[in-house]
Amino acid sequence: MAGRFPQGSDGGARKADVGDGGGIRTFPFPVERSVCGVGMQIAPMGPDRTWRADAPPDRVHRIEFHIVMLLDGGPLRHMIDFTEYEATAGDVLWIRPGQVHRFSRGSEYRGTVLTMQPGFLPRAAVEATGLYRYDRPPLTRPGPAQLAALRAASDQLRREYEDTATLPLSLHTAVLRHSLTAFLLRLAHLTAGTGDSARPADDSTFTLFREAVERDFATNHSVSAYADALGYSRRTLARAVGAATGETPKAFIDKRVVLEAERLLAHTELPIGRVGAAVGFPDPANFSKFFQQHTETAPAAFRAEHRLSLIQITEPKTQTRI
């Protein structure tokens, strides 16, 4: 099915495009739209497919699930966490849970879209496929042979997804998990940097730390507290985080706090003091000092700069190539 995905709306900048005053709208995985209620969906992109009726997708929002778009059309522009990616036929866009993104008005999203609920794959598959490697680029441009293999894996996954008659639900779900893992392993190989080959793909220590930070970063900025909660020494945690990301645990925590602050500053009307409180800084002065130390920009200046760029997009930005 060709056409626009999801449905766009009128042009022109609107205040709602930069989020609602109380925060960024977040939408859960639409289980009710999955075949047999499984934790994934795969289908053609088309004008009749949206996340939900009250979620205009050309406004910034975040989702609690993965989106992988294997594109047959373009060019199109898609904003993901302050970077606008230009993609075309044969490219793959991977948006991970929690990332703030926006579909572009007037662009034709044609191809295949895969959505997946966190928890659908077992931990070993999550680690092997790098599901939560936010350091990897959202846009991938596979070569001809790689693209053909991805399309074949995608077609096989879709056939399994739509075949609800030949297996009981438990086996159907198990087959889907295996087929999905095969597709994601191919995609992960393309998105991984050259330095990733030396890093362990199944580092559970880092995975547990990342999950803990994602859950608690707004209230806990202490490396020692995370290490104690997870039952590791600080040295063990430092080795695991360094091997997976090249960063210290403290830098990893701070980067997550800064990203959330940037999202709230750019996409909501929350007062700067409330933004600081939302990421664990009850004292506005301490938040401003922390934010400026890590971004070299005051919170108010960051908000002004990015609010203007997000509302008044009139010309294509520099293309991002992977």
mmCIF file of C-alpha atoms in Angstrom:
data_model
loop_
_atom_site.group_PDB
_atom_site.id
_atom_site.type_symbol
_atom_site.label_atom_id
_atom_site.label_comp_id
_atom_site.label_asym_id
_atom_site.label_seq_id
_atom_site.Cartn_x
_atom_site.Cartn_y
_atom_site.Cartn_z
ATOM 1 C CA MET A 1 0.000 0.000 0.000
ATOM 2 C CA ALA A 2 1.617 3.243 -1.121
ATOM 3 C CA GLY A 3 0.850 6.632 0.293
ATOM 4 C CA ARG A 4 1.706 8.887 3.160
ATOM 5 C CA PHE A 5 2.459 7.368 6.541
ATOM 6 C CA PRO A 6 1.167 8.532 8.837
ATOM 7 C CA GLN A 7 -1.398 11.085 7.662
ATOM 8 C CA GLY A 8 -0.030 14.590 7.590
ATOM 9 C CA SER A 9 -1.954 17.765 8.225
ATOM 10 C CA ASP A 10 -1.872 21.348 7.119
ATOM 11 C CA GLY A 11 1.400 23.186 6.724
ATOM 12 C CA GLY A 12 2.474 26.147 8.781
ATOM 13 C CA ALA A 13 4.090 26.200 12.184
ATOM 14 C CA ARG A 14 1.873 25.722 15.222
ATOM 15 C CA LYS A 15 2.577 26.085 18.894
ATOM 16 C CA ALA A 16 1.526 22.473 19.461
ATOM 17 C CA ASP A 17 4.387 21.327 17.241
ATOM 18 C CA VAL A 18 6.811 21.946 20.088
ATOM 19 C CA GLY A 19 4.890 19.965 22.639
ATOM 20 C CA ASP A 20 2.230 20.639 25.223
ATOM 21 C CA GLY A 21 2.948 22.848 28.196
ATOM 22 C CA GLY A 22 2.889 19.997 30.682
ATOM 23 C CA GLY A 23 5.349 17.754 28.889
ATOM 24 C CA ILE A 24 6.016 15.707 25.778
ATOM 25 C CA ARG A 25 3.187 13.372 24.825
ATOM 26 C CA THR A 26 4.183 9.716 25.110
ATOM 27 C CA PHE A 27 2.263 6.869 23.515
ATOM 28 C CA PRO A 28 2.358 3.164 24.440
ATOM 29 C CA PHE A 29 2.611 0.241 22.073
ATOM 30 C CA PRO A 30 -0.847 -0.350 20.489
ATOM 31 C CA VAL A 31 -1.261 -3.991 21.486
ATOM 32 C CA GLU A 32 -4.875 -4.001 20.362
ATOM 33 C CA ARG A 33 -3.774 -3.511 16.757
ATOM 34 C CA SER A 34 -1.404 -6.487 16.714
ATOM 35 C CA VAL A 35 -2.373 -9.776 15.122
ATOM 36 C CA CYS A 36 -3.267 -12.104 18.011
ATOM 37 C CA GLY A 37 -2.121 -9.408 20.463
ATOM 38 C CA VAL A 38 1.577 -10.267 20.119
ATOM 39 C CA GLY A 39 4.176 -7.662 21.034
ATOM 40 C CA MET A 40 5.087 -6.664 17.507
ATOM 41 C CA GLN A 41 3.558 -5.516 14.238
ATOM 42 C CA ILE A 42 4.847 -5.457 10.665
ATOM 43 C CA ALA A 43 2.877 -3.978 7.787
ATOM 44 C CA PRO A 44 3.087 -1.724 4.723
ATOM 45 C CA MET A 45 3.149 1.985 5.414
ATOM 46 C CA GLY A 46 0.095 3.831 4.168
ATOM 47 C CA PRO A 47 -2.224 6.791 4.787
ATOM 48 C CA ASP A 48 -4.665 4.800 6.910
ATOM 49 C CA ARG A 49 -2.072 3.777 9.501
ATOM 50 C CA THR A 50 -1.416 6.067 12.457
ATOM 51 C CA TRP A 51 -0.417 5.415 16.054
ATOM 52 C CA ARG A 52 -3.813 6.587 17.276
ATOM 53 C CA ALA A 53 -6.471 9.130 16.319
ATOM 54 C CA ASP A 54 -5.474 11.706 18.947
ATOM 55 C CA ALA A 55 -1.736 11.530 18.151
ATOM 56 C CA PRO A 56 -0.917 13.737 15.150
ATOM 57 C CA PRO A 57 2.448 12.215 14.259
ATOM 58 C CA ASP A 58 3.789 15.374 12.612
ATOM 59 C CA ARG A 59 4.017 16.906 16.080
ATOM 60 C CA VAL A 60 6.856 15.997 18.368
ATOM 61 C CA HIS A 61 6.074 13.020 20.569
ATOM 62 C CA ARG A 62 7.730 9.956 21.985
ATOM 63 C CA ILE A 63 6.761 6.334 21.911
ATOM 64 C CA GLU A 64 7.340 3.471 24.327
ATOM 65 C CA PHE A 65 8.276 1.005 21.601
ATOM 66 C CA HIS A 66 10.689 0.507 18.706
ATOM 67 C CA ILE A 67 9.968 1.628 15.147
ATOM 68 C CA VAL A 68 11.990 0.326 12.205
ATOM 69 C CA MET A 69 11.090 1.745 8.787
ATOM 70 C CA LEU A 70 12.469 0.014 5.696
ATOM 71 C CA LEU A 71 11.813 2.640 3.053
ATOM 72 C CA ASP A 72 10.691 2.200 -0.550
ATOM 73 C CA GLY A 73 10.140 5.903 -1.174
ATOM 74 C CA GLY A 74 11.534 9.329 -0.476
ATOM 75 C CA PRO A 75 13.311 11.559 -0.051
ATOM 76 C CA LEU A 76 11.823 12.442 3.304
ATOM 77 C CA ARG A 77 12.974 14.250 6.429
ATOM 78 C CA HIS A 78 12.469 12.859 9.919
ATOM 79 C CA MET A 79 13.503 14.599 13.140
ATOM 80 C CA ILE A 80 14.907 12.438 15.946
ATOM 81 C CA ASP A 81 16.265 14.146 19.076
ATOM 82 C CA PHE A 82 17.278 17.463 17.477
ATOM 83 C CA THR A 83 18.761 15.968 14.322
ATOM 84 C CA GLU A 84 16.840 15.996 11.076
ATOM 85 C CA TYR A 85 17.673 12.961 8.957
ATOM 86 C CA GLU A 86 17.049 12.868 5.219
ATOM 87 C CA ALA A 87 16.252 9.380 4.003
ATOM 88 C CA THR A 88 15.260 7.837 0.700
ATOM 89 C CA ALA A 89 14.392 4.482 -0.854
ATOM 90 C CA GLY A 90 16.555 1.664 0.487
ATOM 91 C CA ASP A 91 17.340 3.437 3.764
ATOM 92 C CA VAL A 92 16.368 2.216 7.226
ATOM 93 C CA LEU A 93 15.217 4.457 10.086
ATOM 94 C CA TRP A 94 15.299 2.971 13.597
ATOM 95 C CA ILE A 95 13.614 4.964 16.365
ATOM 96 C CA ARG A 96 14.109 3.587 19.859
ATOM 97 C CA PRO A 97 11.781 3.904 22.871
ATOM 98 C CA GLY A 98 11.823 7.319 24.512
ATOM 99 C CA GLN A 99 13.410 9.178 21.629
ATOM 100 C CA VAL A 100 11.575 12.379 20.739
ATOM 101 C CA HIS A 101 10.757 12.425 17.055
ATOM 102 C CA ARG A 102 8.459 13.879 14.427
ATOM 103 C CA PHE A 103 7.264 12.771 11.018
ATOM 104 C CA SER A 104 7.532 15.462 8.355
ATOM 105 C CA ARG A 105 4.508 16.990 6.708
ATOM 106 C CA GLY A 106 4.066 16.271 3.039
ATOM 107 C CA SER A 107 6.594 13.434 2.900
ATOM 108 C CA GLU A 108 5.668 10.049 1.502
ATOM 109 C CA TYR A 109 6.496 7.306 3.969
ATOM 110 C CA ARG A 110 6.381 4.227 1.748
ATOM 111 C CA GLY A 111 7.783 0.814 2.530
ATOM 112 C CA THR A 112 7.501 -1.522 5.504
ATOM 113 C CA VAL A 113 7.182 -0.494 9.134
ATOM 114 C CA LEU A 114 8.058 -2.774 12.041
ATOM 115 C CA THR A 115 7.028 -1.882 15.581
ATOM 116 C CA MET A 116 8.064 -3.853 18.642
ATOM 117 C CA GLN A 117 7.125 -3.687 22.295
ATOM 118 C CA PRO A 118 9.949 -3.730 24.859
ATOM 119 C CA GLY A 119 10.008 -7.117 26.527
ATOM 120 C CA PHE A 120 8.928 -9.044 23.434
ATOM 121 C CA LEU A 121 12.429 -10.440 22.891
ATOM 122 C CA PRO A 122 14.394 -12.296 25.590
ATOM 123 C CA ARG A 123 17.364 -10.553 27.210
ATOM 124 C CA ALA A 124 19.962 -12.485 25.220
ATOM 125 C CA ALA A 125 18.399 -11.306 21.947
ATOM 126 C CA VAL A 126 18.109 -7.749 23.270
ATOM 127 C CA GLU A 127 21.825 -7.653 24.023
ATOM 128 C CA ALA A 128 22.873 -9.369 20.785
ATOM 129 C CA THR A 129 20.837 -7.005 18.622
ATOM 130 C CA GLY A 130 21.756 -3.812 20.476
ATOM 131 C CA LEU A 131 18.126 -2.817 20.936
ATOM 132 C CA TYR A 132 19.025 -0.064 23.377
ATOM 133 C CA ARG A 133 22.292 1.141 21.902
ATOM 134 C CA TYR A 134 21.259 4.776 21.703
ATOM 135 C CA ASP A 135 24.775 5.672 20.597
ATOM 136 C CA ARG A 136 24.147 4.034 17.239
ATOM 137 C CA PRO A 137 22.775 6.198 14.401
ATOM 138 C CA PRO A 138 19.039 6.019 13.627
ATOM 139 C CA LEU A 139 19.656 6.201 9.875
ATOM 140 C CA THR A 140 21.321 3.320 8.049
ATOM 141 C CA ARG A 141 22.078 3.156 4.342
ATOM 142 C CA PRO A 142 22.717 -0.507 3.415
ATOM 143 C CA GLY A 143 24.476 -1.572 0.234
ATOM 144 C CA PRO A 144 22.609 -3.532 -2.464
ATOM 145 C CA ALA A 145 23.428 -7.006 -1.115
ATOM 146 C CA GLN A 146 22.735 -5.971 2.483
ATOM 147 C CA LEU A 147 19.443 -4.359 1.477
ATOM 148 C CA ALA A 148 18.349 -7.477 -0.407
ATOM 149 C CA ALA A 149 19.083 -9.612 2.667
ATOM 150 C CA LEU A 150 17.171 -7.192 4.922
ATOM 151 C CA ARG A 151 14.175 -7.210 2.602
ATOM 152 C CA ALA A 152 14.196 -11.016 2.479
ATOM 153 C CA ALA A 153 14.335 -11.207 6.298
ATOM 154 C CA SER A 154 11.557 -8.603 6.533
ATOM 155 C CA ASP A 155 9.359 -10.485 4.063
ATOM 156 C CA GLN A 156 9.861 -13.723 5.988
ATOM 157 C CA LEU A 157 8.991 -12.002 9.262
ATOM 158 C CA ARG A 158 5.842 -10.538 7.750
ATOM 159 C CA ARG A 159 4.742 -13.936 6.411
ATOM 160 C CA GLU A 160 5.194 -15.469 9.854
ATOM 161 C CA TYR A 161 3.363 -12.543 11.481
ATOM 162 C CA GLU A 162 0.350 -12.900 9.204
ATOM 163 C CA ASP A 163 0.210 -16.713 9.405
ATOM 164 C CA THR A 164 -2.051 -17.349 12.366
ATOM 165 C CA ALA A 165 -3.553 -20.611 11.106
ATOM 166 C CA THR A 166 -0.743 -23.163 11.049
ATOM 167 C CA LEU A 167 0.581 -22.950 14.622
ATOM 168 C CA PRO A 168 -0.873 -22.514 18.104
ATOM 169 C CA LEU A 169 -0.342 -19.049 19.557
ATOM 170 C CA SER A 170 2.580 -20.050 21.789
ATOM 171 C CA LEU A 171 4.544 -21.526 18.869
ATOM 172 C CA HIS A 172 3.486 -18.687 16.558
ATOM 173 C CA THR A 173 4.948 -16.203 19.056
ATOM 174 C CA ALA A 174 8.153 -18.237 19.434
ATOM 175 C CA VAL A 175 8.656 -18.338 15.663
ATOM 176 C CA LEU A 176 8.054 -14.587 15.471
ATOM 177 C CA ARG A 177 10.724 -13.986 18.117
ATOM 178 C CA HIS A 178 13.257 -16.037 16.163
ATOM 179 C CA SER A 179 12.395 -14.367 12.837
ATOM 180 C CA LEU A 180 12.492 -10.922 14.413
ATOM 181 C CA THR A 181 15.859 -11.635 16.020
ATOM 182 C CA ALA A 182 17.281 -12.720 12.645
ATOM 183 C CA PHE A 183 16.117 -9.464 11.030
ATOM 184 C CA LEU A 184 17.431 -7.302 13.878
ATOM 185 C CA LEU A 185 20.800 -9.083 13.935
ATOM 186 C CA ARG A 186 21.286 -8.140 10.287
ATOM 187 C CA LEU A 187 20.271 -4.567 11.010
ATOM 188 C CA ALA A 188 22.460 -4.370 14.121
ATOM 189 C CA HIS A 189 25.468 -5.499 12.076
ATOM 190 C CA LEU A 190 24.905 -2.536 9.754
ATOM 191 C CA THR A 191 24.371 0.035 12.506
ATOM 192 C CA ALA A 192 27.345 -1.098 14.617
ATOM 193 C CA GLY A 193 30.483 0.984 14.333
ATOM 194 C CA THR A 194 33.848 -0.572 13.601
ATOM 195 C CA GLY A 195 34.767 -0.312 17.284
ATOM 196 C CA ASP A 196 31.809 -2.417 18.340
ATOM 197 C CA SER A 197 33.285 -5.634 17.008
ATOM 198 C CA ALA A 198 35.649 -5.817 19.955
ATOM 199 C CA ARG A 199 32.926 -5.200 22.500
ATOM 200 C CA PRO A 200 31.000 -8.051 24.103
ATOM 201 C CA ALA A 201 27.495 -8.290 22.688
ATOM 202 C CA ASP A 202 26.104 -9.978 25.785
ATOM 203 C CA ASP A 203 27.378 -7.675 28.526
ATOM 204 C CA SER A 204 24.578 -8.069 31.056
ATOM 205 C CA THR A 205 26.311 -5.732 33.513
ATOM 206 C CA PHE A 206 26.005 -2.792 31.152
ATOM 207 C CA THR A 207 22.472 -3.788 30.140
ATOM 208 C CA LEU A 208 21.316 -3.832 33.758
ATOM 209 C CA PHE A 209 23.042 -0.501 34.409
ATOM 210 C CA ARG A 210 21.454 1.095 31.350
ATOM 211 C CA GLU A 211 18.023 -0.129 32.404
ATOM 212 C CA ALA A 212 18.537 1.221 35.917
ATOM 213 C CA VAL A 213 19.670 4.614 34.633
ATOM 214 C CA GLU A 214 16.739 4.825 32.248
ATOM 215 C CA ARG A 215 14.371 4.077 35.116
ATOM 216 C CA ASP A 216 15.952 6.278 37.807
ATOM 217 C CA PHE A 217 18.024 9.038 36.175
ATOM 218 C CA ALA A 218 15.530 11.698 37.240
ATOM 219 C CA THR A 219 16.134 10.943 40.919
ATOM 220 C CA ASN A 220 19.517 9.217 41.094
ATOM 221 C CA HIS A 221 22.773 10.617 39.689
ATOM 222 C CA SER A 222 25.127 8.602 41.909
ATOM 223 C CA VAL A 223 27.397 5.927 40.433
ATOM 224 C CA SER A 224 27.844 4.362 43.872
ATOM 225 C CA ALA A 225 24.095 4.106 44.370
ATOM 226 C CA TYR A 226 23.650 2.315 41.044
ATOM 227 C CA ALA A 227 26.568 -0.020 41.766
ATOM 228 C CA ASP A 228 25.168 -0.900 45.201
ATOM 229 C CA ALA A 229 21.656 -1.441 43.858
ATOM 230 C CA LEU A 230 22.934 -3.751 41.129
ATOM 231 C CA GLY A 231 25.357 -5.607 43.404
ATOM 232 C CA TYR A 232 28.538 -4.600 41.536
ATOM 233 C CA SER A 233 31.666 -2.807 42.623
ATOM 234 C CA ARG A 234 32.311 0.599 41.066
ATOM 235 C CA ARG A 235 35.325 -0.879 39.279
ATOM 236 C CA THR A 236 33.251 -3.672 37.704
ATOM 237 C CA LEU A 237 30.621 -1.169 36.620
ATOM 238 C CA ALA A 238 33.252 1.142 35.161
ATOM 239 C CA ARG A 239 34.782 -1.689 33.124
ATOM 240 C CA ALA A 240 31.410 -2.765 31.741
ATOM 241 C CA VAL A 241 30.249 0.740 30.837
ATOM 242 C CA GLY A 242 33.623 1.614 29.342
ATOM 243 C CA ALA A 243 33.640 -1.532 27.183
ATOM 244 C CA ALA A 244 30.112 -0.876 25.915
ATOM 245 C CA THR A 245 30.241 2.886 25.388
ATOM 246 C CA GLY A 246 33.772 4.169 25.889
ATOM 247 C CA GLU A 247 32.482 6.370 28.714
ATOM 248 C CA THR A 248 32.592 6.390 32.492
ATOM 249 C CA PRO A 249 29.393 5.512 34.386
ATOM 250 C CA LYS A 250 29.127 9.121 35.591
ATOM 251 C CA ALA A 251 29.420 10.472 32.058
ATOM 252 C CA PHE A 252 26.736 8.016 30.924
ATOM 253 C CA ILE A 253 24.357 9.158 33.673
ATOM 254 C CA ASP A 254 25.047 12.846 33.039
ATOM 255 C CA LYS A 255 24.515 12.449 29.294
ATOM 256 C CA ARG A 256 21.089 10.879 29.919
ATOM 257 C CA VAL A 257 20.125 13.689 32.314
ATOM 258 C CA VAL A 258 21.243 16.352 29.828
ATOM 259 C CA LEU A 259 19.331 14.735 26.969
ATOM 260 C CA GLU A 260 16.097 14.706 28.954
ATOM 261 C CA ALA A 261 16.617 18.322 29.974
ATOM 262 C CA GLU A 262 17.203 19.279 26.348
ATOM 263 C CA ARG A 263 14.028 17.497 25.287
ATOM 264 C CA LEU A 264 11.943 19.269 27.901
ATOM 265 C CA LEU A 265 13.477 22.661 27.176
ATOM 266 C CA ALA A 266 12.948 22.385 23.433
ATOM 267 C CA HIS A 267 9.588 20.642 23.288
ATOM 268 C CA THR A 268 7.586 21.874 26.294
ATOM 269 C CA GLU A 269 6.564 25.111 27.970
ATOM 270 C CA LEU A 270 7.700 23.972 31.411
ATOM 271 C CA PRO A 271 9.471 26.722 33.365
ATOM 272 C CA ILE A 272 13.221 26.148 33.553
ATOM 273 C CA GLY A 273 12.996 25.486 37.292
ATOM 274 C CA ARG A 274 10.468 22.710 36.685
ATOM 275 C CA VAL A 275 12.660 21.232 33.958
ATOM 276 C CA GLY A 276 15.513 21.080 36.461
ATOM 277 C CA ALA A 277 13.290 19.465 39.085
ATOM 278 C CA ALA A 278 12.101 16.906 36.518
ATOM 279 C CA VAL A 279 15.686 15.689 36.002
ATOM 280 C CA GLY A 280 16.726 15.694 39.646
ATOM 281 C CA PHE A 281 17.773 19.273 40.423
ATOM 282 C CA PRO A 282 15.384 20.901 42.943
ATOM 283 C CA ASP A 283 17.624 24.003 42.996
ATOM 284 C CA PRO A 284 17.320 25.931 39.687
ATOM 285 C CA ALA A 285 20.773 27.435 40.124
ATOM 286 C CA ASN A 286 22.373 23.999 40.431
ATOM 287 C CA PHE A 287 20.501 22.824 37.338
ATOM 288 C CA SER A 288 21.621 25.828 35.300
ATOM 289 C CA LYS A 289 25.222 25.290 36.375
ATOM 290 C CA PHE A 290 25.074 21.566 35.525
ATOM 291 C CA PHE A 291 23.402 22.166 32.148
ATOM 292 C CA GLN A 292 25.815 24.901 31.114
ATOM 293 C CA GLN A 293 28.805 22.825 32.214
ATOM 294 C CA HIS A 294 27.753 19.975 29.918
ATOM 295 C CA THR A 295 26.406 21.939 26.936
ATOM 296 C CA GLU A 296 28.268 25.267 27.159
ATOM 297 C CA THR A 297 24.842 26.891 26.827
ATOM 298 C CA ALA A 298 22.490 28.301 29.436
ATOM 299 C CA PRO A 299 19.081 26.569 29.616
ATOM 300 C CA ALA A 300 17.218 29.705 28.490
ATOM 301 C CA ALA A 301 19.536 30.177 25.520
ATOM 302 C CA PHE A 302 19.214 26.511 24.524
ATOM 303 C CA ARG A 303 15.419 26.793 24.669
ATOM 304 C CA ALA A 304 15.347 29.936 22.556
ATOM 305 C CA GLU A 305 17.689 28.533 19.924
ATOM 306 C CA HIS A 306 15.982 25.171 19.523
ATOM 307 C CA ARG A 307 12.451 26.476 19.823
ATOM 308 C CA LEU A 308 13.109 28.768 16.877
ATOM 309 C CA SER A 309 14.701 26.035 14.781
ATOM 310 C CA LEU A 310 11.889 23.565 15.496
ATOM 311 C CA ILE A 311 9.042 25.976 14.728
ATOM 312 C CA GLN A 312 10.480 27.762 11.717
ATOM 313 C CA ILE A 313 11.754 24.928 9.538
ATOM 314 C CA THR A 314 11.453 26.300 6.027
ATOM 315 C CA GLU A 315 14.500 24.909 4.223
ATOM 316 C CA PRO A 316 15.995 21.398 4.219
ATOM 317 C CA LYS A 317 18.892 21.016 6.635
ATOM 318 C CA THR A 318 22.218 19.448 5.813
ATOM 319 C CA GLN A 319 21.711 15.826 4.934
ATOM 320 C CA THR A 320 22.894 13.279 7.422
ATOM 321 C CA ARG A 321 24.600 10.355 5.736
ATOM 322 C CA ILE A 322 25.562 7.086 7.378
#
